[in-house]
């Protein structure tokens, strides 16, 4: 422990240990990285130690005490969402979404497979951008939405039960990447970007002359209530990240491949790519007036937003821009330059003029383009007019002032950079508490670092990543916690604990299992009391209750080849008494929490005796909570 503090002291004093580590970023530009603390005087060893102690006290949550913030982390290519308490950074829960989960049975149960729909055949996902639904620019705590880049899906998670309840595959695009929500008047649309440019139609009919084929990708809006795709907008170039404004009128997205190239060198050819801005009321009006087409089997209205369209505007910005972030005061869209050391500040108040053709040059909406360091990827904000941008190549977070950046751009001699803080290492997203809402409070900053190198005990060639917690409540950013994570949270969102209201046990009328309840009603079964086996041809439905430590049915008979559906209703009322159901050697497992009904379907393909058991620890006699399925040979 004392060793680590000494190392931190050394870093603070400028004896940066990573100076000896060499560059990780392929660009080899690391050597150009700037000094650690621009503008900040080097503290004495004593005052630094006192400051760190003070910060560490803030994040120490006593056993039994609760955190002030919920954090929702994307799980990257593990496909899930993780729930953390902040500032302790304790992991509270995992919410399986685009993955299959052995513990809860997500991807195995009938209820989850209904949510997954056609895409239940995919066992992988790649979740990047979790965002909480809003009303009037404030988190309303109802839903969390998240994209799946791997299989072009968007999912909705109900935050009262922390389960995914809807999912949609966006048609006619490949790889949904950027995702953000309409903030005002409420989240009616989930905006999401199709990243890759593909030929249309993409049915193999144009492979002989692909260059001549029409090729594009689309910006998409999903209806947050129905989770159906509301509209799609054809764009030039490709689409990376997106965000929406605080008036409900505009959304914007970055494009890194204005070149429409298929290879790396081609995608870096242009010095500027662009931000495309979408005029949502104009798009809605065009669709209402019938000015749209549809593609293939899809019924989704498609409008054309390519150059010259009245629905969009293209604003050139340098170079392969990545993150797109709206400041919580509603004044700016900020595009992060990635291959340019700058970020581009787009003044949202000037967009009306841009759309009304009152500006000669779309660049007139760029009110400043501050130079921050190497590899700016994402920007987040406090409530005091400051922004925090990750510098991937420099492995730093830079704190800078929005208004001072504008003054400097106009030629005033003013320093806009407040501080640069080393992070460990190669940060992607960062996220400040409540920053995507009007309630940004400038207390905590999470920085999601892609590399941990030597920060943790080694665990083989695959290293942990490192989500660092930084105290931003004072003048100076202070690193207070390292949080190792598994592949690969891209992004997170922090909400105050009062903004999230969860259920302690299920309601019997919850829509999550309403289809199963309807099936039981058809079979004349009362789920809360009946323990019954219903045969319907070669389909067998086994209805049982569970009350710690017993199942309502401890033995049932089926025939080899029967399709068996086991439906269990957990009649326990006590919080925390979750039961499970696992049929040995059948790949069958599920969670049944208090007052929940869960069901799972499988084929009884092996004659003989097959035990089932409860796999969620529920009682002193949990081991004895078992039963047998007897399968007669065909
Ligand atoms: Cu920068 Cu997918 Cu948000 Cu990763 S994206 S870092
Ligand atoms: Cu029921 Cu363990
Ligand atoms: Ca480019």
Coordinates of C-alpha atoms and ligand atoms in Angstrom, one line a residue:
X1 CA 0.0 0.0 0.0
X2 CA 2.7 2.4 1.0
X3 CA 4.6 1.5 -2.2
X4 CA 1.7 2.4 -4.3
X5 CA 1.3 5.8 -2.6
X6 CA 5.0 6.5 -3.3
X7 CA 4.5 5.7 -6.9
X8 CA 1.5 8.0 -7.1
X9 CA 3.6 10.7 -5.4
X10 CA 6.3 10.1 -8.0
X11 CA 3.8 10.5 -10.8
X12 CA 2.5 13.7 -9.3
X13 CA 6.1 15.0 -9.1
X14 CA 6.5 14.3 -12.7
X15 CA 8.6 11.1 -12.5
X16 CA 6.1 9.4 -14.6
X17 CA 6.4 5.6 -14.4
X18 CA 4.7 5.2 -17.8
X19 CA 7.6 7.1 -19.4
X20 CA 9.4 3.8 -19.1
X21 CA 6.6 1.6 -20.4
X22 CA 6.7 2.6 -24.0
X23 CA 3.9 3.3 -26.4
X24 CA 0.9 1.1 -26.6
X25 CA -1.0 3.1 -29.2
X26 CA 0.0 1.9 -32.7
X27 CA 0.6 5.4 -33.8
X28 CA 3.9 5.9 -32.0
X29 CA 2.8 9.4 -31.1
X30 CA 3.1 8.8 -27.4
X31 CA 6.5 10.5 -27.3
X32 CA 4.8 13.7 -28.1
X33 CA 2.6 13.6 -25.0
X34 CA 2.7 16.8 -22.9
X35 CA 3.5 17.4 -19.3
X36 CA 1.3 16.0 -16.6
X37 CA 0.0 19.0 -14.9
X38 CA -0.4 22.0 -17.1
X39 CA -1.1 25.1 -15.1
X40 CA -1.2 23.2 -11.8
X41 CA 1.7 23.9 -9.4
X42 CA 3.4 20.7 -8.1
X43 CA 2.1 20.0 -4.6
X44 CA 4.3 19.1 -1.7
X45 CA 4.4 15.5 -0.7
X46 CA 2.6 16.2 2.5
X47 CA -0.3 18.1 1.1
X48 CA -0.6 15.6 -1.7
X49 CA -0.9 12.8 0.8
X50 CA -3.5 14.7 2.7
X51 CA -5.5 15.4 -0.4
X52 CA -5.5 11.7 -1.4
X53 CA -6.5 10.7 2.1
X54 CA -9.5 13.1 2.0
X55 CA -10.6 11.8 -1.4
X56 CA -10.2 8.2 -0.3
X57 CA -12.5 8.8 2.7
X58 CA -15.1 10.1 0.3
X59 CA -15.2 6.8 -1.6
X60 CA -15.0 4.6 1.4
X61 CA -18.5 3.3 2.0
X62 CA -18.8 1.5 5.3
X63 CA -20.2 -2.1 5.2
X64 CA -23.9 -1.8 5.2
X65 CA -23.9 1.7 3.9
X66 CA -25.3 2.5 0.4
X67 CA -23.7 4.4 -2.5
X68 CA -25.0 7.7 -3.6
X69 CA -25.1 6.9 -7.3
X70 CA -26.1 4.0 -9.6
X71 CA -23.7 3.4 -12.4
X72 CA -24.8 1.4 -15.5
X73 CA -21.8 0.1 -17.4
X74 CA -22.0 -1.4 -20.9
X75 CA -20.4 -4.8 -21.1
X76 CA -18.9 -4.5 -24.6
X77 CA -18.5 -7.8 -26.4
X78 CA -19.6 -9.7 -23.4
X79 CA -23.0 -8.3 -24.4
X80 CA -24.3 -7.5 -21.0
X81 CA -24.9 -4.4 -18.8
X82 CA -23.4 -4.1 -15.3
X83 CA -24.7 -2.2 -12.4
X84 CA -22.2 -0.6 -10.0
X85 CA -22.5 1.5 -6.9
X86 CA -20.6 4.8 -7.1
X87 CA -18.4 6.0 -5.5
X88 CA -17.5 2.6 -4.0
X89 CA -17.4 1.0 -7.5
X90 CA -18.9 -2.2 -6.0
X91 CA -20.5 -4.3 -8.7
X92 CA -24.2 -4.7 -7.7
X93 CA -25.7 -6.7 -10.5
X94 CA -25.3 -7.9 -14.1
X95 CA -28.1 -7.6 -16.5
X96 CA -27.7 -10.1 -19.4
X97 CA -29.0 -8.6 -22.6
X98 CA -27.2 -9.6 -25.8
X99 CA -25.5 -12.7 -24.2
X100 CA -26.7 -16.0 -22.8
X101 CA -26.5 -16.2 -19.0
X102 CA -26.3 -19.5 -17.1
X103 CA -27.4 -18.0 -13.8
X104 CA -30.6 -16.3 -14.7
X105 CA -31.3 -18.4 -17.8
X106 CA -31.3 -15.3 -20.0
X107 CA -31.4 -16.7 -23.6
X108 CA -32.7 -20.0 -22.3
X109 CA -36.0 -19.2 -20.7
X110 CA -39.2 -18.8 -22.7
X111 CA -39.7 -15.3 -21.4
X112 CA -36.2 -14.1 -22.5
X113 CA -36.4 -15.9 -25.8
X114 CA -39.7 -14.0 -26.5
X115 CA -37.8 -10.7 -25.9
X116 CA -34.9 -11.8 -28.1
X117 CA -37.3 -12.9 -30.9
X118 CA -35.6 -13.9 -34.1
X119 CA -32.2 -12.8 -32.8
X120 CA -32.3 -15.5 -30.0
X121 CA -30.2 -17.6 -32.5
X122 CA -27.3 -15.3 -31.8
X123 CA -25.3 -16.1 -28.7
X124 CA -23.0 -13.0 -28.8
X125 CA -23.4 -9.3 -28.7
X126 CA -21.4 -6.1 -28.3
X127 CA -23.0 -3.4 -26.1
X128 CA -21.5 0.0 -26.1
X129 CA -23.8 2.9 -25.1
X130 CA -26.2 2.7 -22.1
X131 CA -28.5 5.7 -21.7
X132 CA -31.3 6.4 -19.3
X133 CA -34.7 7.6 -20.5
X134 CA -35.5 11.3 -19.9
X135 CA -38.3 13.6 -19.3
X136 CA -37.6 17.3 -19.9
X137 CA -33.9 16.7 -20.0
X138 CA -33.7 14.8 -16.7
X139 CA -33.3 11.1 -16.1
X140 CA -36.7 9.7 -15.3
X141 CA -35.4 6.3 -14.3
X142 CA -37.8 4.3 -16.4
X143 CA -35.6 2.6 -18.9
X144 CA -32.0 2.1 -20.0
X145 CA -31.4 1.7 -23.7
X146 CA -28.4 0.1 -25.2
X147 CA -27.0 -0.8 -28.7
X148 CA -25.6 -4.1 -30.0
X149 CA -23.0 -3.4 -32.6
X150 CA -22.4 -7.1 -33.3
X151 CA -25.9 -8.0 -34.4
X152 CA -27.4 -4.5 -35.2
X153 CA -29.8 -4.5 -32.3
X154 CA -31.2 -2.0 -29.8
X155 CA -32.5 -3.2 -26.4
X156 CA -34.5 -1.7 -23.6
X157 CA -34.1 -2.5 -19.9
X158 CA -36.8 -1.8 -17.4
X159 CA -35.0 -0.2 -14.5
X160 CA -37.7 -1.2 -11.9
X161 CA -36.8 -4.9 -12.3
X162 CA -33.4 -4.5 -14.1
X163 CA -34.4 -6.9 -16.9
X164 CA -34.4 -6.4 -20.6
X165 CA -38.0 -6.3 -21.8
X166 CA -37.8 -5.4 -25.5
X167 CA -35.3 -5.7 -28.3
X168 CA -35.4 -4.8 -32.0
X169 CA -33.1 -5.6 -34.9
X170 CA -32.7 -2.6 -37.1
X171 CA -33.2 -3.6 -40.7
X172 CA -31.1 -2.7 -43.7
X173 CA -28.0 -1.5 -41.8
X174 CA -25.0 -3.2 -40.4
X175 CA -23.6 -2.6 -36.9
X176 CA -25.6 -0.2 -34.7
X177 CA -22.9 1.8 -32.9
X178 CA -23.7 5.3 -31.6
X179 CA -26.9 5.5 -29.5
X180 CA -28.4 8.4 -27.6
X181 CA -31.8 9.4 -26.5
X182 CA -34.2 12.3 -27.3
X183 CA -34.0 14.4 -24.1
X184 CA -36.9 16.8 -24.6
X185 CA -39.9 16.9 -24.2
X186 CA -39.2 13.2 -23.3
X187 CA -37.5 10.2 -24.7
X188 CA -39.8 9.3 -27.5
X189 CA -37.0 8.4 -29.9
X190 CA -33.9 6.3 -29.4
X191 CA -31.4 7.6 -32.0
X192 CA -28.9 5.1 -33.2
X193 CA -26.3 4.9 -36.0
X194 CA -25.8 2.2 -38.5
X195 CA -22.0 2.3 -38.8
X196 CA -21.0 0.4 -41.9
X197 CA -21.7 1.4 -45.5
X198 CA -23.4 -1.4 -47.4
X199 CA -24.8 -1.8 -51.0
X200 CA -28.5 -1.5 -51.5
X201 CA -30.0 -4.0 -52.1
X202 CA -27.6 -6.2 -50.2
X203 CA -28.7 -9.4 -51.7
X204 CA -25.8 -10.3 -53.8
X205 CA -27.4 -9.0 -57.0
X206 CA -24.8 -6.2 -57.5
X207 CA -21.6 -7.9 -56.5
X208 CA -20.2 -7.9 -60.1
X209 CA -19.9 -4.1 -60.0
X210 CA -19.9 -3.1 -56.4
X211 CA -18.4 0.3 -57.1
X212 CA -21.4 1.2 -59.3
X213 CA -23.9 -0.1 -56.8
X214 CA -25.7 2.4 -54.6
X215 CA -24.0 2.3 -51.2
X216 CA -25.0 4.0 -47.9
X217 CA -25.8 3.6 -44.3
X218 CA -28.6 5.1 -42.2
X219 CA -29.4 7.1 -39.1
X220 CA -32.2 5.4 -37.2
X221 CA -34.9 6.4 -34.7
X222 CA -36.5 3.7 -32.6
X223 CA -39.8 4.5 -30.9
X224 CA -39.0 4.1 -27.2
X225 CA -42.5 3.1 -26.3
X226 CA -43.1 0.3 -28.8
X227 CA -39.4 -0.4 -29.7
X228 CA -40.3 -0.5 -33.3
X229 CA -38.1 1.4 -35.8
X230 CA -39.9 4.8 -36.5
X231 CA -37.7 6.0 -39.4
X232 CA -34.4 5.7 -41.1
X233 CA -32.4 8.5 -42.8
X234 CA -29.9 7.8 -45.6
X235 CA -26.7 9.6 -45.1
X236 CA -23.4 10.3 -46.9
X237 CA -20.3 8.7 -45.5
X238 CA -20.7 6.5 -42.4
X239 CA -21.9 7.1 -38.9
X240 CA -20.0 6.8 -35.6
X241 CA -21.4 8.4 -32.4
X242 CA -24.5 10.5 -31.9
X243 CA -26.3 12.8 -29.4
X244 CA -29.4 14.9 -29.2
X245 CA -30.0 18.5 -28.1
X246 CA -32.1 20.0 -25.3
X247 CA -34.8 21.5 -27.6
X248 CA -36.0 18.2 -29.1
X249 CA -35.2 19.6 -32.6
X250 CA -31.7 18.4 -33.5
X251 CA -29.6 15.2 -33.3
X252 CA -26.1 15.1 -34.6
X253 CA -23.7 12.3 -35.5
X254 CA -20.0 12.0 -36.3
X255 CA -18.7 10.4 -39.5
X256 CA -15.1 9.2 -39.7
X257 CA -15.4 7.7 -43.2
X258 CA -16.5 10.5 -45.4
X259 CA -14.2 8.8 -47.9
X260 CA -16.5 5.8 -48.0
X261 CA -13.3 3.7 -48.1
X262 CA -13.1 0.0 -47.4
X263 CA -9.6 0.1 -45.9
X264 CA -7.8 2.0 -43.2
X265 CA -5.6 4.1 -45.4
X266 CA -8.6 5.2 -47.4
X267 CA -10.6 6.2 -44.3
X268 CA -7.8 8.5 -43.2
X269 CA -7.3 10.3 -46.6
X270 CA -9.4 13.4 -45.9
X271 CA -8.2 16.0 -43.5
X272 CA -11.8 16.7 -42.5
X273 CA -14.8 14.4 -42.2
X274 CA -18.0 15.8 -40.8
X275 CA -20.8 16.0 -38.3
X276 CA -24.2 15.5 -39.8
X277 CA -27.1 17.2 -38.1
X278 CA -30.6 15.9 -38.4
X279 CA -33.7 18.2 -38.3
X280 CA -36.2 15.9 -36.5
X281 CA -39.3 18.0 -37.1
X282 CA -38.5 18.2 -40.8
X283 CA -38.0 14.5 -41.0
X284 CA -41.3 13.9 -39.2
X285 CA -43.0 16.3 -41.6
X286 CA -41.5 14.6 -44.7
X287 CA -42.8 11.2 -43.5
X288 CA -46.2 12.6 -42.7
X289 CA -46.4 14.1 -46.2
X290 CA -45.6 10.7 -47.6
X291 CA -42.2 11.6 -48.9
X292 CA -40.5 8.4 -48.1
X293 CA -39.7 4.9 -49.5
X294 CA -39.3 1.5 -47.9
X295 CA -36.5 -1.0 -48.5
X296 CA -37.0 -4.7 -49.1
X297 CA -39.4 -6.4 -46.8
X298 CA -39.1 -3.7 -44.2
X299 CA -42.1 -1.3 -43.7
X300 CA -39.9 1.4 -42.0
X301 CA -40.2 4.7 -43.7
X302 CA -36.8 5.7 -45.2
X303 CA -36.0 9.4 -46.1
X304 CA -33.0 10.6 -48.0
X305 CA -30.7 12.8 -46.0
X306 CA -27.7 12.9 -48.3
X307 CA -26.1 16.2 -49.3
X308 CA -28.5 18.7 -50.7
X309 CA -31.4 17.4 -48.5
X310 CA -33.4 19.8 -46.4
X311 CA -33.5 17.2 -43.6
X312 CA -29.8 17.3 -42.8
X313 CA -26.7 19.6 -42.8
X314 CA -23.1 18.4 -43.0
X315 CA -20.5 20.3 -41.0
X316 CA -16.8 19.6 -41.9
X317 CA -14.7 18.9 -38.9
X318 CA -11.2 17.3 -38.5
X319 CA -10.3 14.3 -38.7
X320 CA -12.0 10.9 -38.2
X321 CA -14.1 12.4 -35.4
X322 CA -15.4 10.0 -32.8
X323 CA -17.5 11.0 -29.7
X324 CA -20.3 13.4 -30.1
X325 CA -21.4 15.1 -26.8
X326 CA -24.0 17.7 -25.9
X327 CA -23.1 20.0 -23.1
X328 CA -25.6 19.9 -20.3
X329 CA -26.3 23.7 -20.7
X330 CA -27.7 22.8 -24.1
X331 CA -25.3 25.1 -26.0
X332 CA -22.9 22.9 -27.8
X333 CA -22.5 19.7 -29.7
X334 CA -18.9 18.7 -29.3
X335 CA -17.2 16.4 -31.8
X336 CA -14.0 14.8 -30.6
X337 CA -11.2 14.8 -33.2
X338 CA -9.5 11.5 -32.6
X339 CA -6.9 11.9 -35.4
X340 CA -6.9 15.6 -34.8
X341 CA -5.7 17.0 -31.4
X342 CA -8.8 19.2 -31.4
X343 CA -12.5 19.0 -30.5
X344 CA -15.0 21.0 -32.6
X345 CA -17.6 23.0 -30.7
X346 CA -20.8 23.4 -32.7
X347 CA -23.1 26.2 -31.4
X348 CA -26.6 24.7 -31.4
X349 CA -28.2 28.1 -31.4
X350 CA -26.8 28.7 -34.9
X351 CA -28.3 25.5 -36.4
X352 CA -31.6 27.2 -37.3
X353 CA -29.7 29.7 -39.5
X354 CA -27.8 26.8 -41.0
X355 CA -31.0 25.0 -41.9
X356 CA -32.6 28.2 -43.2
X357 CA -29.6 28.7 -45.5
X358 CA -28.7 31.9 -43.8
X359 CA -25.0 31.0 -43.5
X360 CA -22.5 31.0 -46.4
X361 CA -20.4 28.3 -44.9
X362 CA -21.5 25.5 -42.6
X363 CA -18.2 25.9 -40.7
X364 CA -19.7 29.2 -39.3
X365 CA -21.5 27.1 -36.7
X366 CA -18.2 25.9 -35.3
X367 CA -17.6 28.4 -32.6
X368 CA -14.3 27.0 -31.3
X369 CA -11.9 24.2 -32.0
X370 CA -9.6 24.0 -29.0
X371 CA -6.5 22.0 -29.2
X372 CA -6.4 19.5 -26.3
X373 CA -3.9 16.8 -26.9
X374 CA -3.5 13.5 -28.8
X375 CA -6.4 11.3 -29.6
X376 CA -9.5 13.1 -28.1
X377 CA -12.3 10.5 -28.0
X378 CA -15.1 11.5 -25.7
X379 CA -16.1 14.6 -23.7
X380 CA -18.1 14.9 -20.5
X381 CA -19.1 17.9 -18.4
X382 CA -19.5 19.3 -14.9
X383 CA -22.0 22.0 -13.9
X384 CA -19.4 24.8 -13.7
X385 CA -18.7 25.3 -17.4
X386 CA -15.9 22.8 -17.7
X387 CA -15.4 19.8 -20.0
X388 CA -13.4 16.7 -19.5
X389 CA -12.0 15.0 -22.6
X390 CA -10.2 11.7 -22.9
X391 CA -6.9 11.7 -24.8
X392 CA -6.4 8.1 -25.9
X393 CA -2.9 8.4 -27.2
X394 CA -1.7 10.7 -24.4
X395 CA -3.4 8.5 -21.7
X396 CA -4.8 11.6 -20.1
X397 CA -8.0 13.3 -19.2
X398 CA -7.9 17.0 -20.0
X399 CA -10.1 19.4 -18.1
X400 CA -10.9 22.6 -20.0
X401 CA -13.2 25.5 -19.9
X402 CA -15.9 25.9 -22.6
X403 CA -16.2 29.7 -22.6
X404 CA -12.4 30.3 -22.3
X405 CA -12.0 28.0 -25.4
X406 CA -14.3 30.2 -27.3
X407 CA -12.5 33.4 -26.2
X408 CA -9.2 31.9 -27.2
X409 CA -10.6 30.9 -30.6
X410 CA -11.6 34.5 -31.1
X411 CA -8.0 35.5 -30.5
X412 CA -8.0 36.5 -26.9
X413 CA -4.9 35.4 -24.9
X414 CA -6.6 33.1 -22.4
X415 CA -5.7 29.6 -21.2
X416 CA -8.6 27.3 -21.5
X417 CA -6.9 24.1 -20.3
X418 CA -7.3 23.8 -16.6
X419 CA -5.5 20.5 -15.9
X420 CA -4.2 17.3 -17.5
X421 CA -4.4 14.2 -15.4
X422 CA -2.6 11.0 -16.3
X423 CA -4.9 7.9 -16.4
X424 CA -3.8 4.3 -16.6
X425 CA -4.0 3.8 -19.6
X426 CA -5.5 4.6 -23.0
X427 CA -9.0 5.9 -22.1
X428 CA -12.0 5.6 -24.3
X429 CA -15.2 7.0 -22.8
X430 CA -15.3 9.1 -19.7
X431 CA -18.5 10.0 -17.9
X432 CA -19.3 12.6 -15.1
X433 CA -22.1 12.2 -12.7
X434 CA -25.5 13.2 -14.2
X435 CA -23.7 14.8 -17.1
X436 CA -26.2 13.9 -19.9
X437 CA -29.0 15.8 -18.2
X438 CA -29.7 19.3 -16.9
X439 CA -28.8 18.0 -13.4
X440 CA -25.0 17.5 -14.2
X441 CA -23.5 17.9 -10.7
X442 CA -19.7 17.9 -11.3
X443 CA -18.9 15.4 -8.5
X444 CA -17.5 12.2 -10.0
X445 CA -15.8 11.3 -13.2
X446 CA -15.4 7.7 -14.4
X447 CA -12.7 7.1 -17.0
X448 CA -12.8 3.8 -18.8
X449 CA -9.3 2.8 -19.7
X450 CA -8.7 0.2 -22.3
X451 CA -5.3 -1.0 -20.9
X452 CA -4.3 -1.7 -17.4
X453 CA -0.8 -3.0 -18.1
X454 CA 0.9 -3.3 -14.6
X455 CA -1.9 -1.9 -12.4
X456 CA -3.2 -5.2 -11.1
X457 CA -2.0 -8.7 -10.3
X458 CA -1.2 -10.4 -13.6
X459 CA -3.9 -12.8 -14.9
X460 CA -2.3 -14.2 -18.0
X461 CA -2.1 -12.7 -21.5
X462 CA -5.6 -11.2 -21.3
X463 CA -5.4 -8.2 -19.0
X464 CA -8.2 -6.5 -17.1
X465 CA -9.3 -3.1 -18.2
X466 CA -9.3 -0.3 -15.7
X467 CA -12.2 1.9 -14.9
X468 CA -10.8 4.8 -12.8
X469 CA -12.8 7.0 -10.5
X470 CA -11.8 10.6 -10.3
X471 CA -13.0 13.2 -7.8
X472 CA -13.9 16.4 -9.8
X473 CA -15.7 18.3 -7.1
X474 CA -12.7 20.6 -6.4
X475 CA -10.5 22.7 -8.5
X476 CA -8.2 19.8 -9.3
X477 CA -9.1 16.4 -10.6
X478 CA -7.9 13.6 -8.2
X479 CA -7.7 9.9 -9.1
X480 CA -9.2 8.0 -6.1
X481 CA -9.9 4.4 -7.3
X482 CA -8.8 1.8 -9.8
X483 CA -11.6 -0.6 -10.9
X484 CA -10.6 -3.6 -12.9
X485 CA -13.2 -4.7 -15.4
X486 CA -13.7 -7.6 -17.8
X487 CA -14.1 -7.0 -21.6
X488 CA -15.1 -4.4 -22.5
X489 CA -17.2 -1.7 -21.0
X490 CA -17.2 1.2 -23.5
X491 CA -19.3 3.6 -21.6
X492 CA -21.3 4.1 -18.5
X493 CA -23.9 6.4 -17.1
X494 CA -24.3 7.6 -13.5
X495 CA -27.6 8.5 -12.0
X496 CA -28.4 9.6 -8.5
X497 CA -29.9 6.8 -6.4
X498 CA -33.1 8.8 -5.9
X499 CA -33.7 8.7 -9.7
X500 CA -33.9 4.9 -9.8
X501 CA -36.9 3.1 -8.2
X502 CA -36.7 -0.7 -8.1
X503 CA -39.2 -3.3 -7.1
X504 CA -38.2 -5.6 -4.2
X505 CA -40.3 -8.5 -5.3
X506 CA -42.3 -9.2 -8.5
X507 CA -45.9 -8.2 -8.9
X508 CA -48.0 -11.1 -10.0
X509 CA -49.4 -9.0 -12.9
X510 CA -46.0 -8.1 -14.3
X511 CA -46.1 -8.0 -18.1
X512 CA -42.6 -9.6 -18.2
X513 CA -44.3 -13.0 -17.8
X514 CA -47.8 -12.2 -19.0
X515 CA -47.5 -14.5 -22.0
X516 CA -46.7 -17.4 -19.7
X517 CA -49.7 -16.5 -17.4
X518 CA -51.9 -16.5 -20.5
X519 CA -50.7 -19.9 -21.5
X520 CA -51.5 -21.2 -18.1
X521 CA -55.0 -19.7 -18.2
X522 CA -55.6 -21.6 -21.5
X523 CA -54.6 -24.8 -19.8
X524 CA -57.0 -24.0 -16.9
X525 CA -54.1 -23.8 -14.5
X526 CA -54.0 -21.4 -11.6
X527 CA -50.3 -20.7 -11.3
X528 CA -50.3 -19.6 -7.6
X529 CA -51.8 -22.9 -6.3
X530 CA -51.8 -25.6 -9.0
X531 CA -49.2 -28.3 -9.4
X532 CA -50.3 -30.0 -12.7
X533 CA -48.9 -31.8 -15.7
X534 CA -50.8 -31.1 -18.9
X535 CA -50.2 -33.2 -22.0
X536 CA -51.0 -31.7 -25.4
X537 CA -49.8 -34.2 -28.1
X538 CA -46.1 -34.5 -27.7
X539 CA -46.0 -31.3 -25.8
X540 CA -46.0 -31.5 -22.0
X541 CA -46.4 -28.6 -19.7
X542 CA -45.3 -29.0 -16.1
X543 CA -46.8 -26.4 -13.8
X544 CA -45.5 -26.1 -10.3
X545 CA -45.0 -23.8 -7.4
X546 CA -41.9 -23.3 -5.3
X547 CA -41.7 -22.5 -1.6
X548 CA -38.4 -22.8 0.1
X549 CA -37.2 -25.5 0.3
X550 CA -39.5 -27.5 -2.0
X551 CA -40.9 -27.7 -5.5
X552 CA -44.7 -28.3 -5.8
X553 CA -43.9 -31.3 -8.0
X554 CA -41.0 -33.6 -7.1
X555 CA -41.6 -36.2 -9.8
X556 CA -43.2 -36.1 -13.2
X557 CA -43.3 -38.6 -16.2
X558 CA -42.9 -37.8 -19.9
X559 CA -42.1 -39.9 -23.0
X560 CA -38.8 -39.8 -24.9
X561 CA -39.0 -37.1 -27.6
X562 CA -41.6 -35.0 -25.7
X563 CA -41.2 -31.2 -25.8
X564 CA -41.3 -30.3 -22.1
X565 CA -42.1 -26.9 -20.7
X566 CA -41.5 -26.4 -17.0
X567 CA -43.3 -23.4 -15.6
X568 CA -42.5 -22.5 -12.0
X569 CA -44.2 -19.9 -9.8
X570 CA -42.2 -18.8 -6.8
X571 CA -44.7 -18.3 -4.0
X572 CA -42.1 -17.0 -1.5
X573 CA -42.8 -13.4 -0.4
X574 CA -39.5 -12.7 1.4
X575 CA -37.0 -10.5 -0.4
X576 CA -34.0 -12.4 -1.6
X577 CA -35.5 -15.9 -1.6
X578 CA -34.8 -16.6 -5.2
X579 CA -35.1 -20.2 -6.4
X580 CA -33.6 -21.8 -9.5
X581 CA -34.5 -24.7 -11.7
X582 CA -31.7 -26.8 -13.3
X583 CA -32.4 -30.0 -15.1
X584 CA -29.1 -32.0 -15.0
X585 CA -27.5 -32.9 -18.3
X586 CA -30.1 -30.9 -20.3
X587 CA -28.6 -27.4 -20.5
X588 CA -31.6 -26.1 -18.6
X589 CA -31.3 -23.4 -15.9
X590 CA -33.3 -20.5 -14.8
X591 CA -34.0 -18.0 -12.0
X592 CA -37.4 -17.7 -10.3
X593 CA -37.4 -14.7 -7.9
X594 CA -40.1 -14.1 -5.3
X595 CA -43.6 -13.9 -6.9
X596 CA -42.1 -14.5 -10.4
X597 CA -43.2 -17.1 -12.9
X598 CA -40.5 -18.4 -15.2
X599 CA -40.7 -21.1 -17.8
X600 CA -38.2 -23.0 -19.9
X601 CA -38.7 -25.5 -22.8
X602 CA -36.5 -28.4 -23.8
X603 CA -36.7 -31.9 -25.4
X604 CA -36.7 -34.9 -23.1
X605 CA -34.4 -36.9 -25.5
X606 CA -32.8 -39.3 -23.1
X607 CA -34.9 -42.1 -21.4
X608 CA -34.3 -42.7 -17.8
X609 CA -34.3 -40.8 -14.5
X610 CA -33.1 -37.2 -14.6
X611 CA -32.8 -35.1 -11.4
X612 CA -33.6 -31.5 -11.2
X613 CA -32.4 -29.2 -8.5
X614 CA -32.6 -25.6 -7.2
X615 CA -29.5 -23.7 -8.2
X616 CA -30.1 -20.4 -6.3
X617 CA -29.2 -20.8 -2.7
X618 CA -32.5 -20.3 -0.8
X619 CA -32.6 -22.2 2.4
X620 CA -30.7 -24.4 4.8
X621 CA -32.2 -27.3 2.9
X622 CA -31.4 -25.8 -0.5
X623 CA -29.4 -28.9 -1.4
X624 CA -32.5 -31.0 -0.8
X625 CA -34.7 -28.9 -3.0
X626 CA -34.8 -31.5 -5.8
X627 CA -37.1 -33.6 -8.0
X628 CA -37.0 -36.2 -10.8
X629 CA -38.1 -36.4 -14.3
X630 CA -38.8 -39.9 -15.4
X631 CA -38.5 -40.3 -19.2
X632 CA -40.1 -43.5 -20.7
X633 CA -38.3 -44.8 -23.8
X634 CA -40.1 -44.2 -27.0
Ligands
LIG1 CU1 -15.6 5.3 -28.2 CU2 -18.3 2.4 -29.2 CU3 -18.5 4.8 -27.6 CU4 -15.9 2.5 -27.5 S1 -17.1 3.9 -28.6 S2 -14.5 3.9 -26.6
LIG2 CU1 -34.7 -23.1 -3.7 CU2 -32.4 -23.1 -3.6
LIG3 CA1 -11.8 10.0 -42.5

